[in-house]
Amino acid sequence: MMSLIVGVLVLGGLGLVLTQAPQGAAQTPAPLVTYPDFPPTPTVGPNPTAPAGLASSNVLFESSFADASALAAWQFVDQTYVLPDLTAAWEVRNGRLVQVGSGAARNPSPNEAAALVGDATWQDYTIRTSFYDEYNGVVGLIARYQGTEPTQSSYYRVRLFSTEYQVSPKVVLEKVVDGVVTTLAEAKTAGFTPRMWHTLELSVQGTSVQVQLDGQMLVVAQDSNPLPSGRAGIFTFAISGIFFDDVMVSIP
C-alpha cells in the first residue's frame, strides 16, 4: 500500500512538470535588469538661412562648406598649448564644418579650439554663423584677431554655453590682449538650447562690440581702447559634437 501511494505521488508530480514545461521547451529566465526605451537621436534638420538684409550687405567672406575644399580658406588653431599630436580636428561633413575631437584618434578634449578666416586688415564687420550642438555645450565667435602665436594673440571673443551646462554666466564677451583675458560684458541666463539650429553674430564697429543670438541682443560693450583690426573666427571646445554652416562676414 505504501509503495502504491508513493508511486501515485511521483506520477502526479511528473505530470505537473510536463504540463508546465513541455518536452523540448527551454526555460527563459527573467531579465535581471530592464532598460527603458531610449528615444532616437534627433535628426539634424536644415539650418536657417541668412536674413535678406544681411545677405545683401557688402560680404567680405562666406562659406556654406559645400565640400572639403572649403577647409583651405581656414586656419585652425588651439587657443591653449597642446602637444602637436593632440591638436583639435575639423572636417567638412554633409555640407557642414564639424569639430570632431582632437588628434588622429579624434578623442574628445576640453582644449579651446578656433577656426580663423580673413585678413588682418578687416576692421568693422559682423561675423555670423549657424550652429547645431549635439553635446559639446560651448560655442563662440572671434573678431579682430591679430597674432601668430595663439597664447599671445589679441582679439575679441564671445563664449556662449548650453542651457544644460551648470555654469554661470552663460554668455561672456571678452577682450584678449597678448593672451591676457579681460571680461567686457556677461549675462547669466541667456544660454542656447542644444540639439536645434541657432544663429550667432558678433559685431565690431569702432568702439562697440555686440553679440546676438537668433536675432536677439545678448550683450553690448564699449571698449575705450579698441583693438584696431584683424581676422574673424569660430570658437568651441575640442569635444566634438557641434556643427557650423553658412558662415558670413559682412560690413555695413
PDB file of C-alpha atoms in Angstrom:
ATOM      1  CA  MET A   1       0.000   0.000   0.000  1.00  0.00           C
ATOM      2  CA  MET A   2       2.800   2.424   0.905  1.00  0.00           C
ATOM      3  CA  SER A   3       4.558   1.673  -2.389  1.00  0.00           C
ATOM      4  CA  LEU A   4       1.333   2.382  -4.275  1.00  0.00           C
ATOM      5  CA  ILE A   5       0.874   5.758  -2.575  1.00  0.00           C
ATOM      6  CA  VAL A   6       4.493   6.766  -3.311  1.00  0.00           C
ATOM      7  CA  GLY A   7       4.102   5.766  -6.923  1.00  0.00           C
ATOM      8  CA  VAL A   8       0.923   7.846  -7.321  1.00  0.00           C
ATOM      9  CA  LEU A   9       2.641  10.900  -5.840  1.00  0.00           C
ATOM     10  CA  VAL A  10       5.667  10.531  -8.141  1.00  0.00           C
ATOM     11  CA  LEU A  11       3.482  10.160 -11.230  1.00  0.00           C
ATOM     12  CA  GLY A  12       1.395  13.195 -10.210  1.00  0.00           C
ATOM     13  CA  GLY A  13       4.470  15.341  -9.730  1.00  0.00           C
ATOM     14  CA  LEU A  14       5.922  14.266 -13.064  1.00  0.00           C
ATOM     15  CA  GLY A  15       2.655  15.110 -14.782  1.00  0.00           C
ATOM     16  CA  LEU A  16       2.658  18.603 -13.284  1.00  0.00           C
ATOM     17  CA  VAL A  17       6.201  19.235 -14.564  1.00  0.00           C
ATOM     18  CA  LEU A  18       5.334  18.008 -18.030  1.00  0.00           C
ATOM     19  CA  THR A  19       2.264  20.246 -18.247  1.00  0.00           C
ATOM     20  CA  GLN A  20       4.290  23.353 -17.273  1.00  0.00           C
ATOM     21  CA  ALA A  21       7.418  22.622 -19.322  1.00  0.00           C
ATOM     22  CA  PRO A  22       6.717  20.563 -22.423  1.00  0.00           C
ATOM     23  CA  GLN A  23       9.484  18.406 -23.787  1.00  0.00           C
ATOM     24  CA  GLY A  24      11.941  20.442 -25.876  1.00  0.00           C
ATOM     25  CA  ALA A  25      10.831  23.811 -24.469  1.00  0.00           C
ATOM     26  CA  ALA A  26      13.689  25.828 -22.929  1.00  0.00           C
ATOM     27  CA  GLN A  27      13.003  27.836 -19.816  1.00  0.00           C
ATOM     28  CA  THR A  28      13.943  31.563 -20.305  1.00  0.00           C
ATOM     29  CA  PRO A  29      14.981  33.256 -17.069  1.00  0.00           C
ATOM     30  CA  ALA A  30      13.559  36.674 -16.251  1.00  0.00           C
ATOM     31  CA  PRO A  31      15.998  39.544 -17.068  1.00  0.00           C
ATOM     32  CA  LEU A  32      17.968  40.834 -14.113  1.00  0.00           C
ATOM     33  CA  VAL A  33      17.795  44.459 -15.346  1.00  0.00           C
ATOM     34  CA  THR A  34      15.141  46.029 -17.546  1.00  0.00           C
ATOM     35  CA  TYR A  35      16.357  49.078 -19.524  1.00  0.00           C
ATOM     36  CA  PRO A  36      13.982  51.831 -20.625  1.00  0.00           C
ATOM     37  CA  ASP A  37      13.350  52.555 -24.289  1.00  0.00           C
ATOM     38  CA  PHE A  38      15.630  55.463 -25.208  1.00  0.00           C
ATOM     39  CA  PRO A  39      14.289  57.948 -27.764  1.00  0.00           C
ATOM     40  CA  PRO A  40      16.143  58.037 -31.090  1.00  0.00           C
ATOM     41  CA  THR A  41      18.830  60.669 -31.673  1.00  0.00           C
ATOM     42  CA  PRO A  42      17.149  63.756 -33.184  1.00  0.00           C
ATOM     43  CA  THR A  43      17.671  64.225 -36.896  1.00  0.00           C
ATOM     44  CA  VAL A  44      19.714  67.313 -37.736  1.00  0.00           C
ATOM     45  CA  GLY A  45      17.335  69.299 -39.913  1.00  0.00           C
ATOM     46  CA  PRO A  46      18.124  72.128 -42.348  1.00  0.00           C
ATOM     47  CA  ASN A  47      19.918  75.116 -40.874  1.00  0.00           C
ATOM     48  CA  PRO A  48      18.413  78.619 -41.024  1.00  0.00           C
ATOM     49  CA  THR A  49      19.276  80.824 -43.961  1.00  0.00           C
ATOM     50  CA  ALA A  50      20.766  84.290 -43.686  1.00  0.00           C
ATOM     51  CA  PRO A  51      18.281  87.176 -43.432  1.00  0.00           C
ATOM     52  CA  ALA A  52      17.839  89.071 -46.700  1.00  0.00           C
ATOM     53  CA  GLY A  53      19.231  92.277 -45.210  1.00  0.00           C
ATOM     54  CA  LEU A  54      22.446  90.566 -44.148  1.00  0.00           C
ATOM     55  CA  ALA A  55      22.811  88.621 -47.363  1.00  0.00           C
ATOM     56  CA  SER A  56      22.630  91.820 -49.405  1.00  0.00           C
ATOM     57  CA  SER A  57      25.343  93.548 -47.366  1.00  0.00           C
ATOM     58  CA  ASN A  58      28.892  94.001 -48.548  1.00  0.00           C
ATOM     59  CA  VAL A  59      30.222  90.486 -47.993  1.00  0.00           C
ATOM     60  CA  LEU A  60      33.881  90.036 -47.097  1.00  0.00           C
ATOM     61  CA  PHE A  61      33.686  86.263 -46.843  1.00  0.00           C
ATOM     62  CA  GLU A  62      31.119  83.471 -46.904  1.00  0.00           C
ATOM     63  CA  SER A  63      31.152  79.694 -46.915  1.00  0.00           C
ATOM     64  CA  SER A  64      28.449  77.034 -46.975  1.00  0.00           C
ATOM     65  CA  PHE A  65      31.032  74.203 -46.752  1.00  0.00           C
ATOM     66  CA  ALA A  66      29.893  72.508 -49.937  1.00  0.00           C
ATOM     67  CA  ASP A  67      32.878  70.123 -49.865  1.00  0.00           C
ATOM     68  CA  ALA A  68      36.230  69.536 -48.194  1.00  0.00           C
ATOM     69  CA  SER A  69      37.940  72.173 -50.354  1.00  0.00           C
ATOM     70  CA  ALA A  70      36.276  74.811 -48.149  1.00  0.00           C
ATOM     71  CA  LEU A  71      38.807  73.986 -45.409  1.00  0.00           C
ATOM     72  CA  ALA A  72      41.580  75.642 -47.432  1.00  0.00           C
ATOM     73  CA  ALA A  73      40.294  79.120 -46.516  1.00  0.00           C
ATOM     74  CA  TRP A  74      40.605  78.478 -42.769  1.00  0.00           C
ATOM     75  CA  GLN A  75      43.417  78.353 -40.244  1.00  0.00           C
ATOM     76  CA  PHE A  76      42.718  76.008 -37.330  1.00  0.00           C
ATOM     77  CA  VAL A  77      44.425  76.861 -34.058  1.00  0.00           C
ATOM     78  CA  ASP A  78      44.304  75.663 -30.476  1.00  0.00           C
ATOM     79  CA  GLN A  79      43.930  78.609 -28.115  1.00  0.00           C
ATOM     80  CA  THR A  80      45.718  76.783 -25.322  1.00  0.00           C
ATOM     81  CA  TYR A  81      49.009  74.912 -25.639  1.00  0.00           C
ATOM     82  CA  VAL A  82      48.647  71.266 -26.681  1.00  0.00           C
ATOM     83  CA  LEU A  83      51.069  68.658 -27.979  1.00  0.00           C
ATOM     84  CA  PRO A  84      51.259  68.550 -31.789  1.00  0.00           C
ATOM     85  CA  ASP A  85      49.574  65.139 -31.985  1.00  0.00           C
ATOM     86  CA  LEU A  86      46.645  66.303 -29.828  1.00  0.00           C
ATOM     87  CA  THR A  87      45.561  69.368 -31.804  1.00  0.00           C
ATOM     88  CA  ALA A  88      41.870  69.939 -32.495  1.00  0.00           C
ATOM     89  CA  ALA A  89      40.498  68.230 -35.605  1.00  0.00           C
ATOM     90  CA  TRP A  90      37.950  69.650 -38.047  1.00  0.00           C
ATOM     91  CA  GLU A  91      36.163  68.138 -41.034  1.00  0.00           C
ATOM     92  CA  VAL A  92      33.583  69.037 -43.647  1.00  0.00           C
ATOM     93  CA  ARG A  93      30.758  66.530 -43.376  1.00  0.00           C
ATOM     94  CA  ASN A  94      27.396  66.625 -45.159  1.00  0.00           C
ATOM     95  CA  GLY A  95      27.941  70.240 -46.167  1.00  0.00           C
ATOM     96  CA  ARG A  96      28.859  71.461 -42.665  1.00  0.00           C
ATOM     97  CA  LEU A  97      32.022  72.277 -40.738  1.00  0.00           C
ATOM     98  CA  VAL A  98      32.282  69.785 -37.884  1.00  0.00           C
ATOM     99  CA  GLN A  99      34.540  69.830 -34.835  1.00  0.00           C
ATOM    100  CA  VAL A 100      35.493  66.164 -34.424  1.00  0.00           C
ATOM    101  CA  GLY A 101      37.656  65.989 -31.303  1.00  0.00           C
ATOM    102  CA  SER A 102      41.448  66.030 -31.170  1.00  0.00           C
ATOM    103  CA  GLY A 103      44.374  64.127 -32.606  1.00  0.00           C
ATOM    104  CA  ALA A 104      44.344  61.298 -35.106  1.00  0.00           C
ATOM    105  CA  ALA A 105      42.135  59.248 -32.779  1.00  0.00           C
ATOM    106  CA  ARG A 106      39.548  62.062 -32.613  1.00  0.00           C
ATOM    107  CA  ASN A 107      39.395  61.845 -28.827  1.00  0.00           C
ATOM    108  CA  PRO A 108      37.284  64.456 -27.002  1.00  0.00           C
ATOM    109  CA  SER A 109      39.323  67.169 -25.301  1.00  0.00           C
ATOM    110  CA  PRO A 110      38.468  70.245 -23.180  1.00  0.00           C
ATOM    111  CA  ASN A 111      41.031  72.309 -25.114  1.00  0.00           C
ATOM    112  CA  GLU A 112      39.865  75.574 -26.668  1.00  0.00           C
ATOM    113  CA  ALA A 113      39.769  75.382 -30.460  1.00  0.00           C
ATOM    114  CA  ALA A 114      39.334  78.098 -33.067  1.00  0.00           C
ATOM    115  CA  ALA A 115      38.908  78.319 -36.831  1.00  0.00           C
ATOM    116  CA  LEU A 116      40.126  81.636 -38.292  1.00  0.00           C
ATOM    117  CA  VAL A 117      39.450  83.234 -41.638  1.00  0.00           C
ATOM    118  CA  GLY A 118      40.032  86.533 -43.404  1.00  0.00           C
ATOM    119  CA  ASP A 119      42.555  89.324 -43.364  1.00  0.00           C
ATOM    120  CA  ALA A 120      44.427  91.199 -40.643  1.00  0.00           C
ATOM    121  CA  THR A 121      43.215  94.491 -42.145  1.00  0.00           C
ATOM    122  CA  TRP A 122      39.494  93.819 -41.532  1.00  0.00           C
ATOM    123  CA  GLN A 123      38.146  96.496 -39.165  1.00  0.00           C
ATOM    124  CA  ASP A 124      34.372  96.958 -38.743  1.00  0.00           C
ATOM    125  CA  TYR A 125      32.286  93.893 -39.583  1.00  0.00           C
ATOM    126  CA  THR A 126      29.861  91.236 -38.406  1.00  0.00           C
ATOM    127  CA  ILE A 127      30.670  87.544 -38.368  1.00  0.00           C
ATOM    128  CA  ARG A 128      27.633  85.294 -38.400  1.00  0.00           C
ATOM    129  CA  THR A 129      27.239  81.523 -38.312  1.00  0.00           C
ATOM    130  CA  SER A 130      24.547  78.895 -37.953  1.00  0.00           C
ATOM    131  CA  PHE A 131      25.379  76.165 -35.435  1.00  0.00           C
ATOM    132  CA  TYR A 132      23.876  72.935 -34.123  1.00  0.00           C
ATOM    133  CA  ASP A 133      25.158  71.462 -30.868  1.00  0.00           C
ATOM    134  CA  GLU A 134      24.609  67.787 -30.071  1.00  0.00           C
ATOM    135  CA  TYR A 135      26.639  67.520 -26.862  1.00  0.00           C
ATOM    136  CA  ASN A 136      29.618  69.927 -26.982  1.00  0.00           C
ATOM    137  CA  GLY A 137      27.999  72.669 -24.921  1.00  0.00           C
ATOM    138  CA  VAL A 138      30.150  75.671 -25.910  1.00  0.00           C
ATOM    139  CA  VAL A 139      30.087  77.871 -28.996  1.00  0.00           C
ATOM    140  CA  GLY A 140      31.662  81.217 -29.750  1.00  0.00           C
ATOM    141  CA  LEU A 141      32.890  83.742 -32.294  1.00  0.00           C
ATOM    142  CA  ILE A 142      36.096  85.757 -32.674  1.00  0.00           C
ATOM    143  CA  ALA A 143      36.722  89.189 -34.189  1.00  0.00           C
ATOM    144  CA  ARG A 144      39.790  91.387 -34.894  1.00  0.00           C
ATOM    145  CA  TYR A 145      42.228  88.558 -34.308  1.00  0.00           C
ATOM    146  CA  GLN A 146      45.884  89.623 -34.502  1.00  0.00           C
ATOM    147  CA  GLY A 147      48.898  87.400 -33.904  1.00  0.00           C
ATOM    148  CA  THR A 148      50.644  84.220 -34.946  1.00  0.00           C
ATOM    149  CA  GLU A 149      51.081  82.573 -31.540  1.00  0.00           C
ATOM    150  CA  PRO A 150      47.604  81.685 -30.172  1.00  0.00           C
ATOM    151  CA  THR A 151      48.564  82.034 -26.494  1.00  0.00           C
ATOM    152  CA  GLN A 152      49.951  85.531 -27.147  1.00  0.00           C
ATOM    153  CA  SER A 153      47.445  86.880 -29.666  1.00  0.00           C
ATOM    154  CA  SER A 154      44.868  89.690 -29.304  1.00  0.00           C
ATOM    155  CA  TYR A 155      41.177  89.505 -30.253  1.00  0.00           C
ATOM    156  CA  TYR A 156      37.560  89.848 -29.151  1.00  0.00           C
ATOM    157  CA  ARG A 157      35.735  86.637 -28.291  1.00  0.00           C
ATOM    158  CA  VAL A 158      32.255  85.662 -27.185  1.00  0.00           C
ATOM    159  CA  ARG A 159      31.678  82.343 -25.416  1.00  0.00           C
ATOM    160  CA  LEU A 160      28.119  81.035 -25.167  1.00  0.00           C
ATOM    161  CA  PHE A 161      27.172  77.990 -23.083  1.00  0.00           C
ATOM    162  CA  SER A 162      24.343  75.489 -23.453  1.00  0.00           C
ATOM    163  CA  THR A 163      21.404  75.714 -21.069  1.00  0.00           C
ATOM    164  CA  GLU A 164      22.317  72.164 -19.986  1.00  0.00           C
ATOM    165  CA  TYR A 165      25.703  73.327 -18.660  1.00  0.00           C
ATOM    166  CA  GLN A 166      25.657  74.084 -14.949  1.00  0.00           C
ATOM    167  CA  VAL A 167      27.748  77.235 -15.304  1.00  0.00           C
ATOM    168  CA  SER A 168      27.115  80.930 -14.797  1.00  0.00           C
ATOM    169  CA  PRO A 169      27.361  83.299 -16.576  1.00  0.00           C
ATOM    170  CA  LYS A 170      26.051  81.736 -19.787  1.00  0.00           C
ATOM    171  CA  VAL A 171      27.420  84.467 -22.083  1.00  0.00           C
ATOM    172  CA  VAL A 172      30.866  86.009 -21.732  1.00  0.00           C
ATOM    173  CA  LEU A 173      32.194  88.724 -24.051  1.00  0.00           C
ATOM    174  CA  GLU A 174      35.959  89.057 -23.690  1.00  0.00           C
ATOM    175  CA  LYS A 175      38.876  91.123 -24.895  1.00  0.00           C
ATOM    176  CA  VAL A 176      42.154  89.255 -25.129  1.00  0.00           C
ATOM    177  CA  VAL A 177      45.382  91.282 -25.373  1.00  0.00           C
ATOM    178  CA  ASP A 178      48.644  89.369 -25.806  1.00  0.00           C
ATOM    179  CA  GLY A 179      46.953  86.327 -24.296  1.00  0.00           C
ATOM    180  CA  VAL A 180      45.576  88.161 -21.235  1.00  0.00           C
ATOM    181  CA  VAL A 181      41.784  87.953 -20.931  1.00  0.00           C
ATOM    182  CA  THR A 182      39.507  90.783 -19.712  1.00  0.00           C
ATOM    183  CA  THR A 183      35.717  90.438 -19.464  1.00  0.00           C
ATOM    184  CA  LEU A 184      33.832  93.249 -21.232  1.00  0.00           C
ATOM    185  CA  ALA A 185      30.270  92.027 -20.579  1.00  0.00           C
ATOM    186  CA  GLU A 186      28.378  88.948 -19.440  1.00  0.00           C
ATOM    187  CA  ALA A 187      24.859  87.585 -18.990  1.00  0.00           C
ATOM    188  CA  LYS A 188      23.834  84.901 -16.516  1.00  0.00           C
ATOM    189  CA  THR A 189      20.714  83.340 -18.062  1.00  0.00           C
ATOM    190  CA  ALA A 190      20.942  83.592 -21.841  1.00  0.00           C
ATOM    191  CA  GLY A 191      22.345  80.198 -22.882  1.00  0.00           C
ATOM    192  CA  PHE A 192      21.364  78.295 -26.037  1.00  0.00           C
ATOM    193  CA  THR A 193      19.178  75.208 -26.349  1.00  0.00           C
ATOM    194  CA  PRO A 194      21.097  72.160 -27.629  1.00  0.00           C
ATOM    195  CA  ARG A 195      20.006  69.906 -30.485  1.00  0.00           C
ATOM    196  CA  MET A 196      18.444  72.659 -32.543  1.00  0.00           C
ATOM    197  CA  TRP A 197      19.789  75.208 -35.025  1.00  0.00           C
ATOM    198  CA  HIS A 198      20.717  78.721 -33.910  1.00  0.00           C
ATOM    199  CA  THR A 199      22.408  81.747 -35.440  1.00  0.00           C
ATOM    200  CA  LEU A 200      25.127  83.635 -33.576  1.00  0.00           C
ATOM    201  CA  GLU A 201      26.534  87.056 -34.514  1.00  0.00           C
ATOM    202  CA  LEU A 202      29.474  89.089 -33.244  1.00  0.00           C
ATOM    203  CA  SER A 203      29.718  92.684 -34.473  1.00  0.00           C
ATOM    204  CA  VAL A 204      32.609  95.126 -34.068  1.00  0.00           C
ATOM    205  CA  GLN A 205      32.003  98.753 -35.040  1.00  0.00           C
ATOM    206  CA  GLY A 206      34.603 101.227 -33.805  1.00  0.00           C
ATOM    207  CA  THR A 207      34.499 101.026 -30.009  1.00  0.00           C
ATOM    208  CA  SER A 208      31.263  98.993 -29.927  1.00  0.00           C
ATOM    209  CA  VAL A 209      31.125  95.192 -29.601  1.00  0.00           C
ATOM    210  CA  GLN A 210      27.743  93.414 -29.785  1.00  0.00           C
ATOM    211  CA  VAL A 211      26.521  89.815 -29.632  1.00  0.00           C
ATOM    212  CA  GLN A 212      23.195  88.487 -30.945  1.00  0.00           C
ATOM    213  CA  LEU A 213      21.632  85.027 -30.731  1.00  0.00           C
ATOM    214  CA  ASP A 214      18.781  84.226 -33.135  1.00  0.00           C
ATOM    215  CA  GLY A 215      18.324  87.935 -33.811  1.00  0.00           C
ATOM    216  CA  GLN A 216      18.073  88.903 -30.141  1.00  0.00           C
ATOM    217  CA  MET A 217      20.722  91.086 -28.495  1.00  0.00           C
ATOM    218  CA  LEU A 218      22.612  89.269 -25.735  1.00  0.00           C
ATOM    219  CA  VAL A 219      25.336  91.688 -24.635  1.00  0.00           C
ATOM    220  CA  VAL A 220      26.769  95.049 -25.727  1.00  0.00           C
ATOM    221  CA  ALA A 221      30.068  96.560 -24.656  1.00  0.00           C
ATOM    222  CA  GLN A 222      32.039  99.744 -25.298  1.00  0.00           C
ATOM    223  CA  ASP A 223      35.830  99.486 -25.443  1.00  0.00           C
ATOM    224  CA  SER A 224      37.571 102.826 -24.949  1.00  0.00           C
ATOM    225  CA  ASN A 225      40.824 101.368 -26.302  1.00  0.00           C
ATOM    226  CA  PRO A 226      39.582  99.075 -29.057  1.00  0.00           C
ATOM    227  CA  LEU A 227      41.563  96.534 -30.980  1.00  0.00           C
ATOM    228  CA  PRO A 228      42.049  98.072 -34.430  1.00  0.00           C
ATOM    229  CA  SER A 229      41.539  95.219 -36.902  1.00  0.00           C
ATOM    230  CA  GLY A 230      42.012  91.529 -37.547  1.00  0.00           C
ATOM    231  CA  ARG A 231      40.626  88.234 -38.744  1.00  0.00           C
ATOM    232  CA  ALA A 232      37.302  86.624 -37.802  1.00  0.00           C
ATOM    233  CA  GLY A 233      36.677  83.153 -36.479  1.00  0.00           C
ATOM    234  CA  ILE A 234      34.662  80.406 -34.801  1.00  0.00           C
ATOM    235  CA  PHE A 235      35.310  79.104 -31.290  1.00  0.00           C
ATOM    236  CA  THR A 236      34.387  75.914 -29.410  1.00  0.00           C
ATOM    237  CA  PHE A 237      35.917  73.125 -27.326  1.00  0.00           C
ATOM    238  CA  ALA A 238      37.610  70.119 -28.969  1.00  0.00           C
ATOM    239  CA  ILE A 239      34.952  67.819 -27.534  1.00  0.00           C
ATOM    240  CA  SER A 240      33.338  67.238 -30.972  1.00  0.00           C
ATOM    241  CA  GLY A 241      29.553  67.071 -31.376  1.00  0.00           C
ATOM    242  CA  ILE A 242      28.973  70.532 -32.893  1.00  0.00           C
ATOM    243  CA  PHE A 243      28.256  71.659 -36.495  1.00  0.00           C
ATOM    244  CA  PHE A 244      28.693  75.034 -38.204  1.00  0.00           C
ATOM    245  CA  ASP A 245      27.264  76.241 -41.501  1.00  0.00           C
ATOM    246  CA  ASP A 246      26.694  79.357 -43.608  1.00  0.00           C
ATOM    247  CA  VAL A 247      29.496  81.436 -42.124  1.00  0.00           C
ATOM    248  CA  MET A 248      29.372  85.024 -43.361  1.00  0.00           C
ATOM    249  CA  VAL A 249      31.495  88.082 -42.663  1.00  0.00           C
ATOM    250  CA  SER A 250      29.926  91.329 -43.853  1.00  0.00           C
ATOM    251  CA  ILE A 251      30.347  95.068 -43.397  1.00  0.00           C
ATOM    252  CA  PRO A 252      27.581  97.696 -43.169  1.00  0.00           C
TER     253      PRO A 252
END
